[in-house]
mmCIF file of C-alpha atoms and ligand atoms in Angstrom:
data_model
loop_
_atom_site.group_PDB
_atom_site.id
_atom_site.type_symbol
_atom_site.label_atom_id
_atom_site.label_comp_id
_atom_site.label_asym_id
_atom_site.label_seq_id
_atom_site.Cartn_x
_atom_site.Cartn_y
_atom_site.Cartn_z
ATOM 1 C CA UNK A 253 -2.998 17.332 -19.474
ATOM 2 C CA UNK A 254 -3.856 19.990 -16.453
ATOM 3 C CA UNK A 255 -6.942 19.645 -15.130
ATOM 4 C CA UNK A 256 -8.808 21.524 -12.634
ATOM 5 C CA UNK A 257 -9.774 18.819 -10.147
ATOM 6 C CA UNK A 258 -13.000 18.579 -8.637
ATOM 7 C CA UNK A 259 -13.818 17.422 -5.622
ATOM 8 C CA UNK A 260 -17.154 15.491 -5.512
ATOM 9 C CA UNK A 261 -18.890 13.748 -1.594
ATOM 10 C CA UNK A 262 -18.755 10.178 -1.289
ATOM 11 C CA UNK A 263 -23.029 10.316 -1.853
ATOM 12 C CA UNK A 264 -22.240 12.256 -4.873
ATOM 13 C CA UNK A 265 -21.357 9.976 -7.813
ATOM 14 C CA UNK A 266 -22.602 9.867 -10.750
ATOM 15 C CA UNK A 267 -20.413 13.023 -11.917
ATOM 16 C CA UNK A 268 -17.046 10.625 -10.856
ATOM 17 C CA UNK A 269 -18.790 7.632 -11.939
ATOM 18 C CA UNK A 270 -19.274 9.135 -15.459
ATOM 19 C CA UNK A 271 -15.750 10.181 -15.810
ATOM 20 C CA UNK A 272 -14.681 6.916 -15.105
ATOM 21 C CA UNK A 273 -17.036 5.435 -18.223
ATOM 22 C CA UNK A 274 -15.345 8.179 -20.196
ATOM 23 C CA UNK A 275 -12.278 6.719 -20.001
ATOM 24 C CA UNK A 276 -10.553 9.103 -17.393
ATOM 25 C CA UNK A 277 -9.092 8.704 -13.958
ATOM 26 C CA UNK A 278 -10.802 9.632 -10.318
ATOM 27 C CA UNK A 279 -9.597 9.224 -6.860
ATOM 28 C CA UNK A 280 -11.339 7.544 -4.469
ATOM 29 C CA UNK A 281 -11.429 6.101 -0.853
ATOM 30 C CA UNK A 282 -11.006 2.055 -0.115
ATOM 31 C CA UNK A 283 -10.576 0.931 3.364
ATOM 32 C CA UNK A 284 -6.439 0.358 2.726
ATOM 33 C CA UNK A 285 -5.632 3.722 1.159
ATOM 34 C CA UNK A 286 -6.930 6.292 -1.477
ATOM 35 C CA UNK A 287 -6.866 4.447 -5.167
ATOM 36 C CA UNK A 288 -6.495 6.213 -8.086
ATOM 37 C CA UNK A 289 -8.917 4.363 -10.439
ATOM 38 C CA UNK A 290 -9.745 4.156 -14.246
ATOM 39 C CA UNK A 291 -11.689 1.456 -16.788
ATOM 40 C CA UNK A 292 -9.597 -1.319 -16.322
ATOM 41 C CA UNK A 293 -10.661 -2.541 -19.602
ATOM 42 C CA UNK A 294 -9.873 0.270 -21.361
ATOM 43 C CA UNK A 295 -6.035 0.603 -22.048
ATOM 44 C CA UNK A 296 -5.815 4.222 -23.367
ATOM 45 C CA UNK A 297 -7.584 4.639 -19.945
ATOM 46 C CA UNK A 298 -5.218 2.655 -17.805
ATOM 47 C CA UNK A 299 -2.035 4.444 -19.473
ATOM 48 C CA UNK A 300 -3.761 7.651 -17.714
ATOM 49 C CA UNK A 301 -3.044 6.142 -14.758
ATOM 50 C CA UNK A 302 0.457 5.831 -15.081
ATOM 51 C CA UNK A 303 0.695 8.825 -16.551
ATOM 52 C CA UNK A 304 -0.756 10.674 -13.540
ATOM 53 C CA UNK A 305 1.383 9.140 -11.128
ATOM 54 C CA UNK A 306 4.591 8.926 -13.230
ATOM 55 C CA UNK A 307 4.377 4.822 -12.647
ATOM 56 C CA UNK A 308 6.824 2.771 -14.031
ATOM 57 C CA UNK A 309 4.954 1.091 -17.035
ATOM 58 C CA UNK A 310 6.400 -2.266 -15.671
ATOM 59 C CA UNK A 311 4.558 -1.940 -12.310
ATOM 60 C CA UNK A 312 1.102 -3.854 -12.726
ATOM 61 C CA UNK A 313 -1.944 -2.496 -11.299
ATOM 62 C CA UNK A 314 -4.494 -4.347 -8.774
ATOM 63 C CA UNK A 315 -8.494 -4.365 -10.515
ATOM 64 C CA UNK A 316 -11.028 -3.341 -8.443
ATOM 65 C CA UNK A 317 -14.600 -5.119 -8.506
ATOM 66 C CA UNK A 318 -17.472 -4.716 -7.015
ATOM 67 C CA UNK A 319 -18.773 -8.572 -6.920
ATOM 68 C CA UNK A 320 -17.439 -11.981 -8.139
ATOM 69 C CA UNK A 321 -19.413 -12.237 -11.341
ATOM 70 C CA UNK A 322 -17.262 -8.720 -12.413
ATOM 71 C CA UNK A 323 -13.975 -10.796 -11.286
ATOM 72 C CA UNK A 324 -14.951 -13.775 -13.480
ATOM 73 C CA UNK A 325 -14.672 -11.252 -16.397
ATOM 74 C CA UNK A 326 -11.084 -10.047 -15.704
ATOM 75 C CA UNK A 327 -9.436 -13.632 -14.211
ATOM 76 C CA UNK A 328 -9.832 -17.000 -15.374
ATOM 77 C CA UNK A 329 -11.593 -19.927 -13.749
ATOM 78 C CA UNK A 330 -10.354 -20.621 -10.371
ATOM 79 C CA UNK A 331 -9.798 -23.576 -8.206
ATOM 80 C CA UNK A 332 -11.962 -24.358 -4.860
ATOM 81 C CA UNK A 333 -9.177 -23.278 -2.410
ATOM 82 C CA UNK A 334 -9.391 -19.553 -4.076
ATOM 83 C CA UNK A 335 -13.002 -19.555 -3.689
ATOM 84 C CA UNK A 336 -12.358 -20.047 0.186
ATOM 85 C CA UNK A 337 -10.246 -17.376 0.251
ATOM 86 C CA UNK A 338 -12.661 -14.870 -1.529
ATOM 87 C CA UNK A 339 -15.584 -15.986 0.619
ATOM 88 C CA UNK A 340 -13.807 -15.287 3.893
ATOM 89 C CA UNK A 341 -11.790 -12.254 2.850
ATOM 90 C CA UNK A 342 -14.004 -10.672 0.619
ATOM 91 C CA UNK A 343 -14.829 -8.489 0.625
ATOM 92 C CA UNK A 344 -11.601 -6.772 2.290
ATOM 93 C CA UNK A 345 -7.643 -5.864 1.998
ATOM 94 C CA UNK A 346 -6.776 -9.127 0.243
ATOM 95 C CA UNK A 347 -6.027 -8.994 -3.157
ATOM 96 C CA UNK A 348 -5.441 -12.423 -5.476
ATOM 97 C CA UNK A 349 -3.300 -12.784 -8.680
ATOM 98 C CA UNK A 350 -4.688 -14.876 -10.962
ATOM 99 C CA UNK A 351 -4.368 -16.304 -14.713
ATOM 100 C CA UNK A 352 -6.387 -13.218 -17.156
ATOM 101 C CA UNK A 353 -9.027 -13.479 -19.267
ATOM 102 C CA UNK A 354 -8.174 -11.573 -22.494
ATOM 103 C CA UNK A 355 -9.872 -8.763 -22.158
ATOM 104 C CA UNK A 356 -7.673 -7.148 -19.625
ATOM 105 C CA UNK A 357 -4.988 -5.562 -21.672
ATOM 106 C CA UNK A 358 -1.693 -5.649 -21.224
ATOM 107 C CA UNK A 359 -0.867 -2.270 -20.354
ATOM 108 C CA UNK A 360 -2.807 -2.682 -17.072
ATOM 109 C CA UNK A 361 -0.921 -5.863 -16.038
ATOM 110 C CA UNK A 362 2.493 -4.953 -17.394
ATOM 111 C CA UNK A 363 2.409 -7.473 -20.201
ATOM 112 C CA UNK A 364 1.672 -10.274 -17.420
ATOM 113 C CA UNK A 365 -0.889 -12.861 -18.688
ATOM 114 C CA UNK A 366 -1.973 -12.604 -14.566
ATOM 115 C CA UNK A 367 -4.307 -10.319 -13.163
ATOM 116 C CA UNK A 368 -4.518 -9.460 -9.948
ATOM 117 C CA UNK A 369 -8.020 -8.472 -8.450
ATOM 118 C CA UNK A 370 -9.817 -7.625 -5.582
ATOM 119 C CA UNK A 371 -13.491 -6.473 -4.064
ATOM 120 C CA UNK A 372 -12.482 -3.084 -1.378
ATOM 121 C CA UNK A 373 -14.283 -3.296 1.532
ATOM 122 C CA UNK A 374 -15.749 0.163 1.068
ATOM 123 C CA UNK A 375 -19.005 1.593 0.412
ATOM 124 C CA UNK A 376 -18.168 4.735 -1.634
ATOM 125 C CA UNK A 377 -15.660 2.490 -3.302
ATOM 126 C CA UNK A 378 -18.382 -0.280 -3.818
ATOM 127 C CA UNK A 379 -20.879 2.569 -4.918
ATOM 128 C CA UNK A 380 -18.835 3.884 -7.798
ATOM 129 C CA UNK A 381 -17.793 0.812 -9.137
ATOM 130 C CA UNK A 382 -21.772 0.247 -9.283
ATOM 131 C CA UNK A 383 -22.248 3.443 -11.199
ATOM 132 C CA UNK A 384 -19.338 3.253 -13.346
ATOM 133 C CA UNK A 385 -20.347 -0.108 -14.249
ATOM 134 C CA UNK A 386 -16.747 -1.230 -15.295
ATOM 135 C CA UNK A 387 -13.958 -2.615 -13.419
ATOM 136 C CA UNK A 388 -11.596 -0.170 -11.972
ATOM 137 C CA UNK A 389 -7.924 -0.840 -12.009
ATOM 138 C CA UNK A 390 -6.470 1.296 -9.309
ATOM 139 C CA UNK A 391 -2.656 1.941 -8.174
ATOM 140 C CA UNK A 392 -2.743 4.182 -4.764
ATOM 141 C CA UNK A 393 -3.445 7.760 -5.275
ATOM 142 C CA UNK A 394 -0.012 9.390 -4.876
ATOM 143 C CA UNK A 395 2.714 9.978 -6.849
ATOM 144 C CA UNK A 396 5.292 7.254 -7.549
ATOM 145 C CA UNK A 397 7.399 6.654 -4.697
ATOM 146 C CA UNK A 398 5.407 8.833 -2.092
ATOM 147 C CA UNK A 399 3.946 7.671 0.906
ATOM 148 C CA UNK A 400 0.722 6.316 -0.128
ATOM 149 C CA UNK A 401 -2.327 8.814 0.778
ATOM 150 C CA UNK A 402 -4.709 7.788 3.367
ATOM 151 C CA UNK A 403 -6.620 11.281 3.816
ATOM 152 C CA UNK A 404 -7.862 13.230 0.882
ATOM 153 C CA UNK A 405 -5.501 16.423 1.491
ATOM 154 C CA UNK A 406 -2.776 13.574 0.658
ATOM 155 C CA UNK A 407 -4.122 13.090 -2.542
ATOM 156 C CA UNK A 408 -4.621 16.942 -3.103
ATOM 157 C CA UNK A 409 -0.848 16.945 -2.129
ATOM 158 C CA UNK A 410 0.251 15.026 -4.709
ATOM 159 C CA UNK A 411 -2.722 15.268 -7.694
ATOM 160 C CA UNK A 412 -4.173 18.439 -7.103
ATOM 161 C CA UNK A 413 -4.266 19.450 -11.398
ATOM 162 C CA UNK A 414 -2.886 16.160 -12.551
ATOM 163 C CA UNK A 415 -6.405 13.966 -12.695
ATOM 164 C CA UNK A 416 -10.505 15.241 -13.183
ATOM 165 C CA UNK A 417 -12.054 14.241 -9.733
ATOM 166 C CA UNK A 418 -11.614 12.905 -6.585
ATOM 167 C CA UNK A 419 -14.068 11.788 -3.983
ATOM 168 C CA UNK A 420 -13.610 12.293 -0.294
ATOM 169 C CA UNK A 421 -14.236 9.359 1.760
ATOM 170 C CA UNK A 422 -12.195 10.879 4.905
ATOM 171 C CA UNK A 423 -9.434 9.165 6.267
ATOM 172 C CA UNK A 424 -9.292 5.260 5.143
ATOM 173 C CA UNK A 425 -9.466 2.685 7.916
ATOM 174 C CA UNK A 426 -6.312 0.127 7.389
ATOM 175 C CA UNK A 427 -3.840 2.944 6.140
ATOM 176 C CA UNK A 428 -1.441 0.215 4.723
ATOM 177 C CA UNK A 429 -2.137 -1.378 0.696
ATOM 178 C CA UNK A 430 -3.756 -4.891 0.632
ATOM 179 C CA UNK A 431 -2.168 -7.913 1.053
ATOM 180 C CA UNK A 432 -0.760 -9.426 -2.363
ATOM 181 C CA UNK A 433 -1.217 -13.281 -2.808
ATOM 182 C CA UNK A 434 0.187 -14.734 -6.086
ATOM 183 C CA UNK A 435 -2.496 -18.223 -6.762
ATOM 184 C CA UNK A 436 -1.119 -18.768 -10.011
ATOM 185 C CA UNK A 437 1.349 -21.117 -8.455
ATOM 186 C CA UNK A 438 1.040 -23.378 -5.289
ATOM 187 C CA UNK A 439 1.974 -22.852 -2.549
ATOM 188 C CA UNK A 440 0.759 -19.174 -2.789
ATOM 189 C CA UNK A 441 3.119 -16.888 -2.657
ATOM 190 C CA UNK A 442 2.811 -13.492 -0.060
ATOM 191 C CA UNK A 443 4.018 -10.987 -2.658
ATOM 192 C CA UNK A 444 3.144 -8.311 -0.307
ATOM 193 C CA UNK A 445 1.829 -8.332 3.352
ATOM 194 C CA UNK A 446 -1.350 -6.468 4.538
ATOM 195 C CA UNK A 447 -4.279 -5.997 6.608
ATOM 196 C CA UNK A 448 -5.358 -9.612 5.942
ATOM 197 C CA UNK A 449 -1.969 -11.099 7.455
ATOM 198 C CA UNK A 450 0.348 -14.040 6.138
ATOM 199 C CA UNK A 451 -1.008 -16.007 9.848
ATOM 200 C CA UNK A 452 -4.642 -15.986 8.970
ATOM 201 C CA UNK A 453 -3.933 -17.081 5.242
ATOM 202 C CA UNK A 454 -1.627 -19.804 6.193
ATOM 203 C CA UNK A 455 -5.179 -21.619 7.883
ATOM 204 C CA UNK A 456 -6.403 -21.848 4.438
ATOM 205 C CA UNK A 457 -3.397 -23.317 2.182
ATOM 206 C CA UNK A 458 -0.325 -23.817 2.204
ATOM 207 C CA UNK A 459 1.392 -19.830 1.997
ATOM 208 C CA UNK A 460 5.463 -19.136 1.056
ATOM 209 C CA UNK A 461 6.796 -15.655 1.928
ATOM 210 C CA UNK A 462 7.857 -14.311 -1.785
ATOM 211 C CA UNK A 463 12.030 -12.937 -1.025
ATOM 212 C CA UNK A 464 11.588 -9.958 -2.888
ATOM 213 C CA UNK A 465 9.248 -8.659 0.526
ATOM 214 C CA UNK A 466 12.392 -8.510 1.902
ATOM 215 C CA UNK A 467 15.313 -7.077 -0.279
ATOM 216 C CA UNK A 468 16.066 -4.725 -3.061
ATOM 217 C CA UNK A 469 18.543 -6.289 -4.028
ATOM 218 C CA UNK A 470 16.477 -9.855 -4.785
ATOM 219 C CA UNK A 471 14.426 -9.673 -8.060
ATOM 220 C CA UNK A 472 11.206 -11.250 -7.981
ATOM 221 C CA UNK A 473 9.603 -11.206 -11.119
ATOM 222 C CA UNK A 474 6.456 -12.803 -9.891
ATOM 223 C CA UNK A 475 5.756 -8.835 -8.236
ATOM 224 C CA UNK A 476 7.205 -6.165 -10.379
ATOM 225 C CA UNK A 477 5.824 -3.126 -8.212
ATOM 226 C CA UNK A 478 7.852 -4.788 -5.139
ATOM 227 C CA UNK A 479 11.828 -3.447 -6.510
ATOM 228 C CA UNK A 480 10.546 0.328 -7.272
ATOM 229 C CA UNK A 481 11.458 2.462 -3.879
ATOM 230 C CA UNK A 482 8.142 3.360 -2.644
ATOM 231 C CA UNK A 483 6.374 4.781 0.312
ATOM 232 C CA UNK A 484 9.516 7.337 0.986
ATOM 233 C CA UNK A 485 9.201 10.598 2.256
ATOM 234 C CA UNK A 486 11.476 13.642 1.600
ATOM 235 C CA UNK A 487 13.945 12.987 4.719
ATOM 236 C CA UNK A 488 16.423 10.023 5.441
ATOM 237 C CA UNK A 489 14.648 7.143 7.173
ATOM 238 C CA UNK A 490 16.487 4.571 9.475
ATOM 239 C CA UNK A 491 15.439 1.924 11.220
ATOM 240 C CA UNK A 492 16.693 0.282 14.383
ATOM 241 C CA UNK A 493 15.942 -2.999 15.566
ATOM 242 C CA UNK A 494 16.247 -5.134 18.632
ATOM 243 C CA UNK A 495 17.194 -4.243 22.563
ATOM 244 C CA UNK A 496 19.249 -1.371 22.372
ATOM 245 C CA UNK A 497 17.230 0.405 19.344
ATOM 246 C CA UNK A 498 16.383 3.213 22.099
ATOM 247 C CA UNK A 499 20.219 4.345 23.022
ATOM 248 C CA UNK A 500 21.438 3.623 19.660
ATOM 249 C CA UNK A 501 18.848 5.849 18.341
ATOM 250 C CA UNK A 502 19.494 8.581 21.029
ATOM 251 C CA UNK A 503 23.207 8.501 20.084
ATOM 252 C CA UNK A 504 23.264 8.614 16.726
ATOM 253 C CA UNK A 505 20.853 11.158 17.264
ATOM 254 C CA UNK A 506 23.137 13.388 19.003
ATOM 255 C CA UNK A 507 25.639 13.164 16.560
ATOM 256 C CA UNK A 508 23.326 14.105 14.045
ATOM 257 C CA UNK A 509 22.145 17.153 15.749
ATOM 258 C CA UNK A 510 25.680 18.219 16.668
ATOM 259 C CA UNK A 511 26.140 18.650 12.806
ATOM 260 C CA UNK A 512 22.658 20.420 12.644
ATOM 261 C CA UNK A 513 20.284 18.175 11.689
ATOM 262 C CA UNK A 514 16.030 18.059 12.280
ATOM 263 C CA UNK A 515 15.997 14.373 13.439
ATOM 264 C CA UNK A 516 12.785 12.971 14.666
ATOM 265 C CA UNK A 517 12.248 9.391 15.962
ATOM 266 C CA UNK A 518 8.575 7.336 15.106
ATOM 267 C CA UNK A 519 8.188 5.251 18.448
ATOM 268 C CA UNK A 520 5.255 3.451 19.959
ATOM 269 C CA UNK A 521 3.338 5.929 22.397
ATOM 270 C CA UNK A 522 4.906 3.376 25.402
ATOM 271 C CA UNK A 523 8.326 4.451 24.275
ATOM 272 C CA UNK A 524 7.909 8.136 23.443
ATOM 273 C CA UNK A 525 9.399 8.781 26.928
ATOM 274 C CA UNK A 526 12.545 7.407 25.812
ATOM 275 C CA UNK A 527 13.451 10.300 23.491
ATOM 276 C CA UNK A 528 12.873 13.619 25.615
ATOM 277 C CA UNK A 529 14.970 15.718 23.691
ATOM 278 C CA UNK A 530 13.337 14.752 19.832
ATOM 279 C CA UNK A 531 10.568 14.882 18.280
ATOM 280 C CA UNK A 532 8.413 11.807 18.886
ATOM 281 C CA UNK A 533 6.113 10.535 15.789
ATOM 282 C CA UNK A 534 3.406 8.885 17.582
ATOM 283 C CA UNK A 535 2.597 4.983 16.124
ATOM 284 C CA UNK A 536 -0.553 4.566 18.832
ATOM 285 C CA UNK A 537 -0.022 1.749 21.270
ATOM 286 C CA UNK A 538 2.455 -1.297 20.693
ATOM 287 C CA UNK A 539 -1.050 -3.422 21.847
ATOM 288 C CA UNK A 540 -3.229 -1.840 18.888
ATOM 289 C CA UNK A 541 -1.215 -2.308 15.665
ATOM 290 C CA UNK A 542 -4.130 -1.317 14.031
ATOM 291 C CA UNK A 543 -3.162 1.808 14.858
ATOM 292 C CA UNK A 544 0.236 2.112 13.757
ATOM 293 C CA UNK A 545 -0.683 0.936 10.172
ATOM 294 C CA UNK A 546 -3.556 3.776 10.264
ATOM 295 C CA UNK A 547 -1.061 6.758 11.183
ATOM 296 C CA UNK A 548 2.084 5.196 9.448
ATOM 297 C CA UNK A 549 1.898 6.994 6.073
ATOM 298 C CA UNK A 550 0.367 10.492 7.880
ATOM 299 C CA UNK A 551 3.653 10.167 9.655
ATOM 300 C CA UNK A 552 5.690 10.105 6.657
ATOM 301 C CA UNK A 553 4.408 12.800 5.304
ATOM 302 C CA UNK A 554 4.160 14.540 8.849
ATOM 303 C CA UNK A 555 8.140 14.160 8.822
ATOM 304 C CA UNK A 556 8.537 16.184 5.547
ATOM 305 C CA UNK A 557 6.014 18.752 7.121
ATOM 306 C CA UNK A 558 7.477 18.994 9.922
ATOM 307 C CA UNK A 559 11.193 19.826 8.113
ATOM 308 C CA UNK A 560 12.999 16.582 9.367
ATOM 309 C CA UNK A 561 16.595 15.537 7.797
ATOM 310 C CA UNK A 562 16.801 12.490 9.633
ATOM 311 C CA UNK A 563 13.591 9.803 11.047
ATOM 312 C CA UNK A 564 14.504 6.896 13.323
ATOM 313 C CA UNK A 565 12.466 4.308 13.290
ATOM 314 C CA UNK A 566 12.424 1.527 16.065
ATOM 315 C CA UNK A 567 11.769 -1.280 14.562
ATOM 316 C CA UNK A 568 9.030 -3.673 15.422
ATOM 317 C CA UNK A 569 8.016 -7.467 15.431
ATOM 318 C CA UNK A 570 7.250 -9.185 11.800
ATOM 319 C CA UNK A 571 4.190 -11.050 12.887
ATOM 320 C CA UNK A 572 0.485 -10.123 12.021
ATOM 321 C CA UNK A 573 0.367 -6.171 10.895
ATOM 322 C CA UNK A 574 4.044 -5.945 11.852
ATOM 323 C CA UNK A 575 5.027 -7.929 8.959
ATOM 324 C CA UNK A 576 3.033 -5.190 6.774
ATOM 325 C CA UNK A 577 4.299 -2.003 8.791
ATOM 326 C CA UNK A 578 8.016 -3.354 8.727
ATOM 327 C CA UNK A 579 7.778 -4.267 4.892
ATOM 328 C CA UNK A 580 6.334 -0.567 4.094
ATOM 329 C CA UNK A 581 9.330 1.004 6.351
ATOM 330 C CA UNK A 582 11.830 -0.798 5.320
ATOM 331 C CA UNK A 583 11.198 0.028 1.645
ATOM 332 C CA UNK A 584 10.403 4.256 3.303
ATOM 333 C CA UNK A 585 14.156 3.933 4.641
ATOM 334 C CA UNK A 586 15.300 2.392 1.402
ATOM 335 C CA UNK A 587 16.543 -1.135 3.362
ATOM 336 C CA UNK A 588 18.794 0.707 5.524
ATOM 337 C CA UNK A 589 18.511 -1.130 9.165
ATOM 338 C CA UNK A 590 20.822 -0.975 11.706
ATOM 339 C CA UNK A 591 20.606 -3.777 14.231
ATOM 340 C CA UNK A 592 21.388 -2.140 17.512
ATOM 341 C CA UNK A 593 22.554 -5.451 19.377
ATOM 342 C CA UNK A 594 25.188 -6.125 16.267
ATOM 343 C CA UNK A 595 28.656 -4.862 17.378
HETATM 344 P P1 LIG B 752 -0.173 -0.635 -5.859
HETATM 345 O O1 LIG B 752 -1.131 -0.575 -6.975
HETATM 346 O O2 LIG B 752 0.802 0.502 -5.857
HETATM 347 O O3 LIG B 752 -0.831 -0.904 -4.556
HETATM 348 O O4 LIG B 752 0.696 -1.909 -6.191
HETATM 349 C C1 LIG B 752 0.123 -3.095 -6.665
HETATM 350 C C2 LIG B 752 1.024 -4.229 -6.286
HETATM 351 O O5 LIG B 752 0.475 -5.429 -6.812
HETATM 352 C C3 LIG B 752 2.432 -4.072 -6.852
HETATM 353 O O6 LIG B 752 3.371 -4.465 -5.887
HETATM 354 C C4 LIG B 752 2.419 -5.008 -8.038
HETATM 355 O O7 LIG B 752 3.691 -5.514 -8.345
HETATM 356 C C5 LIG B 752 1.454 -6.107 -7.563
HETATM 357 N N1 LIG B 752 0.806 -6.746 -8.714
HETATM 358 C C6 LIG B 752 -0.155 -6.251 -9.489
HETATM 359 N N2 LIG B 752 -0.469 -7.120 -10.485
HETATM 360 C C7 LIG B 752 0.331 -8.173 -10.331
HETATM 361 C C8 LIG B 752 0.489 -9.395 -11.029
HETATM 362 N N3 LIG B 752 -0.218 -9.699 -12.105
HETATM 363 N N4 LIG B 752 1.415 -10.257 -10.573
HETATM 364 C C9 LIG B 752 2.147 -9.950 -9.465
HETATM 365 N N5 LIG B 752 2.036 -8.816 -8.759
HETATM 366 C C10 LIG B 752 1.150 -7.937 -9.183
HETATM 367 MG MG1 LIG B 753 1.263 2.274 -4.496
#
């Protein structure tokens, strides 16, 4: 259905708050990106979700709560180690699959009997929740496959007509989705790396990196979401790795332009100076990941804006937010890496 969407503060609730008791879906800010939120016990509800976004109906959706007692309605009872993790990481970009308690339907957890949950780190977030008085399942607020949004005019991009209300929270502070850690085995599993990173989990129990994080091509039916192209903008993405990414890049550059291409490269702000003669998407400084992960899905979107064909990429190392930043590009440049000290 078109709507005309309104746009409501972040100390303006109750209108949002209300639309999610009724059952419909609002946009709103978390401290990894925008989430596009309904009653996560109300299927009819949840299907507007996925209806908005043009999800997959196999792609499960993380629920949002506001404390643990709201958690203990949606997941089943849960062993001391998980407590640990919530009490350190909670609230905050980690989110848990667990065993579900009934009440969750299916439709929200595509037909999984786990749920997976977390409490944002995020006080509009937190506030709504609050109001609404429901748990609030919540995919990121773009359309399926985009770059997820981490400013509001992102969601306007991509909603703007298609949902009631959003609230404007201003940019969000980790810019990449939580971290997703399957407990309904052991060891965990890292179905997805985040803001909380696979290092700092590993000094709490015993972690395994899921292989679907890292190919297409590997099905991993413990995380559905994790085979669906995602986070892609408009132009080609490729990604270069090791030594020689910077005259690998510049070459293949050249060729590129020869046959008339807009090709762009996304380098640290250290190695911008390597590329005089492209465009340079800044990442911030190789010392302040932070602030790669915060601009990385701007700069997807900047690409498009900015009418690229072509977006290198130098890659960068998989440890702490790397490991998130490389998963999310490598899925943006559909798992095409070239290794620049290969042949
Ligand atoms: P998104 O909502 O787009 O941030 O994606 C949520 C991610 O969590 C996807 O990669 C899903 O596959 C994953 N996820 C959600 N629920 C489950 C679950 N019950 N088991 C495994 N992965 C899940
Ligand atoms: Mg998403």
């Amino acid at each position: 259905m078109p709507w005309v969407t309104k746009r409501f503060s972040g100390d303006d609730l109750s209108e949002p708050a209300g639309m999610l008791r009724d059952g419909y879906c609002v946009a709103f800010p978390t401290e990894t990106v925008y989430g596009l939120g309904a009653n996560a016990l109300d299927s009819e509800a949840v299907q507007r979700i996925f209806a908005a976004k043009g999800r997959p109906a196999d792609n499960p959706l993380i629920v949002h709560c506001c404390s643990v007692e709201q958690v203990c309605l949606v997941a089943r009872p849960w062993q001391e180690r998980v407590q640990r993790l919530m009490d350190t990481f909670w609230p905050g970009p980690l989110t848990l699959v667990l065993p579900k308690q009934p009440v969750v339907p299916l439709t929200a957890t595509a037909g999984l009997d786990t749920v997976a949950v977390r409490i944002p780190d995020h006080p509009v977030a937190l506030a709504l929740f609050r109001l609404a008085g429901v748990p609030v399942a919540a995919p990121s607020a773009n359309v399926s496959g985009r770059p997820s949004p981490t400013r509001v005019e992102h969601v306007m991009d991509d909603l703007d007509g298609r949902i009631p209300g959003i609230v404007d929270g201003g940019p969000t502070g980790w810019g990449v989705e939580s971290t997703v850690l399957d407990c309904s085995v052991y060891p965990y599993r890292l179905l997805r790396p985040g803001g909380v990173t696979f290092e700092e989990l590993s000094a709490y129990a015993e972690v395994e990196l899921d292989p679907g994080m890292f190919s297409e091509t590997i099905a991993s039916p413990r995380s559905p979401g994790m085979k669906y192209k995602h986070y892609a903008p408009e132009c080609r993405v490729v990604i270069v790795t090791g030594r020689q990414a910077a005259p690998v890049i510049r070459k293949l550059a050249a060729k590129d332009m020869v046959l008339g291409k807009q090709v762009g490269v996304m380098a640290f702000s250290e190695h911008s100076a390597r590329y005089p003669h492209l465009t340079v998407l800044d990442l911030g400084s190789k010392y302040a990941l932070q602030e790669g992960a915060s601009r990385l899905y701007h700069l997807l979107r900047e690409a498009d804006a900015l009418g690229l064909d072509i977006l290198y990429v130098e890659g960068l190392p998989e440890k702490e937010l790397g490991m998130a930043i490389m998963n999310r590009l490598r899925r943006a440049a559909g798992y095409h890496v070239i290794d620049s000290e290969r042949d």
